[in-house]
Short mmCIF file of C-alpha atoms and ligand atoms in Angstrom, two decimals:
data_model
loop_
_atom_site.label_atom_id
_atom_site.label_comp_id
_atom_site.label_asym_id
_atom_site.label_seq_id
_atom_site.Cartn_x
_atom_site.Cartn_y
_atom_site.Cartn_z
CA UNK A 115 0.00 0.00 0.00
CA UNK A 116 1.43 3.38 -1.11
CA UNK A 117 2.31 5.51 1.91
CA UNK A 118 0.53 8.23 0.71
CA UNK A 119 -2.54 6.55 1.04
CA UNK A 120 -2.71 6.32 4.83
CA UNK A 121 -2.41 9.81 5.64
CA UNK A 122 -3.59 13.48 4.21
CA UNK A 123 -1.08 16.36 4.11
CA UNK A 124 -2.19 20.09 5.87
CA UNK A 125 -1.48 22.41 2.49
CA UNK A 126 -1.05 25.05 5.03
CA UNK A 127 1.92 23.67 7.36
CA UNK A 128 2.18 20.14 6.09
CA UNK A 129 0.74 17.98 8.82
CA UNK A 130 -0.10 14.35 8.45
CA UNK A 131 -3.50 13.72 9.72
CA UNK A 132 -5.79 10.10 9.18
CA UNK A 133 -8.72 10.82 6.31
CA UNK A 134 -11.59 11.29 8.13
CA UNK A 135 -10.03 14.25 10.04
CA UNK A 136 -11.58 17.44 8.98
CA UNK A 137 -9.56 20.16 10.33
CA UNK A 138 -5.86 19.81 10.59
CA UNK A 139 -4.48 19.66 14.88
CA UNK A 140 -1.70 21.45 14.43
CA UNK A 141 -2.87 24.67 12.91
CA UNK A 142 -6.80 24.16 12.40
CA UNK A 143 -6.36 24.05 8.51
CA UNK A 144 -9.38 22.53 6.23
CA UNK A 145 -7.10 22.44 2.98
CA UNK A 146 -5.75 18.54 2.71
CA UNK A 147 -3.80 16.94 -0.28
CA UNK A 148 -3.34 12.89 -0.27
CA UNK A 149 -0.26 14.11 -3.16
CA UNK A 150 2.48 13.99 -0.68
CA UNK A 151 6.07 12.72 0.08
CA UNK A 152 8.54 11.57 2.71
CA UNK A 153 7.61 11.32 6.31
CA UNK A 154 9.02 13.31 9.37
CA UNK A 155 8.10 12.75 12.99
CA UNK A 156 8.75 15.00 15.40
CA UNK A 157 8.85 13.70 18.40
CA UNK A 158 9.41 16.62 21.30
CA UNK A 159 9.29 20.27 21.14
CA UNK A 160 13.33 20.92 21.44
CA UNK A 161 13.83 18.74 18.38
CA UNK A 162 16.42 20.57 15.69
CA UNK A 163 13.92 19.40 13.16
CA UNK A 164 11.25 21.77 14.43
CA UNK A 165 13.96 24.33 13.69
CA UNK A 166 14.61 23.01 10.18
CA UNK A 167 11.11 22.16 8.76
CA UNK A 168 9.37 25.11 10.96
CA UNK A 169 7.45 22.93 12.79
CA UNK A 170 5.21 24.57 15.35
CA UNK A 171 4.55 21.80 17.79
CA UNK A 172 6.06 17.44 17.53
CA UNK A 173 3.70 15.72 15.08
CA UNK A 174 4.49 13.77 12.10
CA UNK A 175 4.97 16.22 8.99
CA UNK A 176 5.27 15.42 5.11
CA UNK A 177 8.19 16.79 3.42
CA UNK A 178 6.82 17.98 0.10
CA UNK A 179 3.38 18.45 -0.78
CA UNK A 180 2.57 18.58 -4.50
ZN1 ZN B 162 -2.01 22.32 9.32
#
């Protein structure tokens, strides 16, 4: 099963969220896209990834969204 079938990507900051989520956790965003790829999980709130994606908060996070 293609990755990119499990989850939906936030257009607005790139959050992975299951399909039948409406709004996106992280930043309350409506806009999804299942055209996304790579996988990042961030897993506390010191993380350097949340300094190099621009995470706001540890979730899992696609790294391009098409
Ligand atoms: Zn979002």
């Amino acid at each position: 099963m293609p990755k990119s079938s499990i989850f939906k990507a936030c257009r607005n900051c790139k959050a992975l969220v299951l399909p039948d989520q409406d709004a996106c956790p992280v930043c309350g965003g409506t806009s999804f896209t299942e055209e996304w790829e790579g996988m990042i999980i961030i897993l506390n709130e010191n993380s350097e990834l949340m300094n190099l994606t621009g995470a706001k908060k540890p979730w899992r996070y696609a790294i391009n969204i098409k």
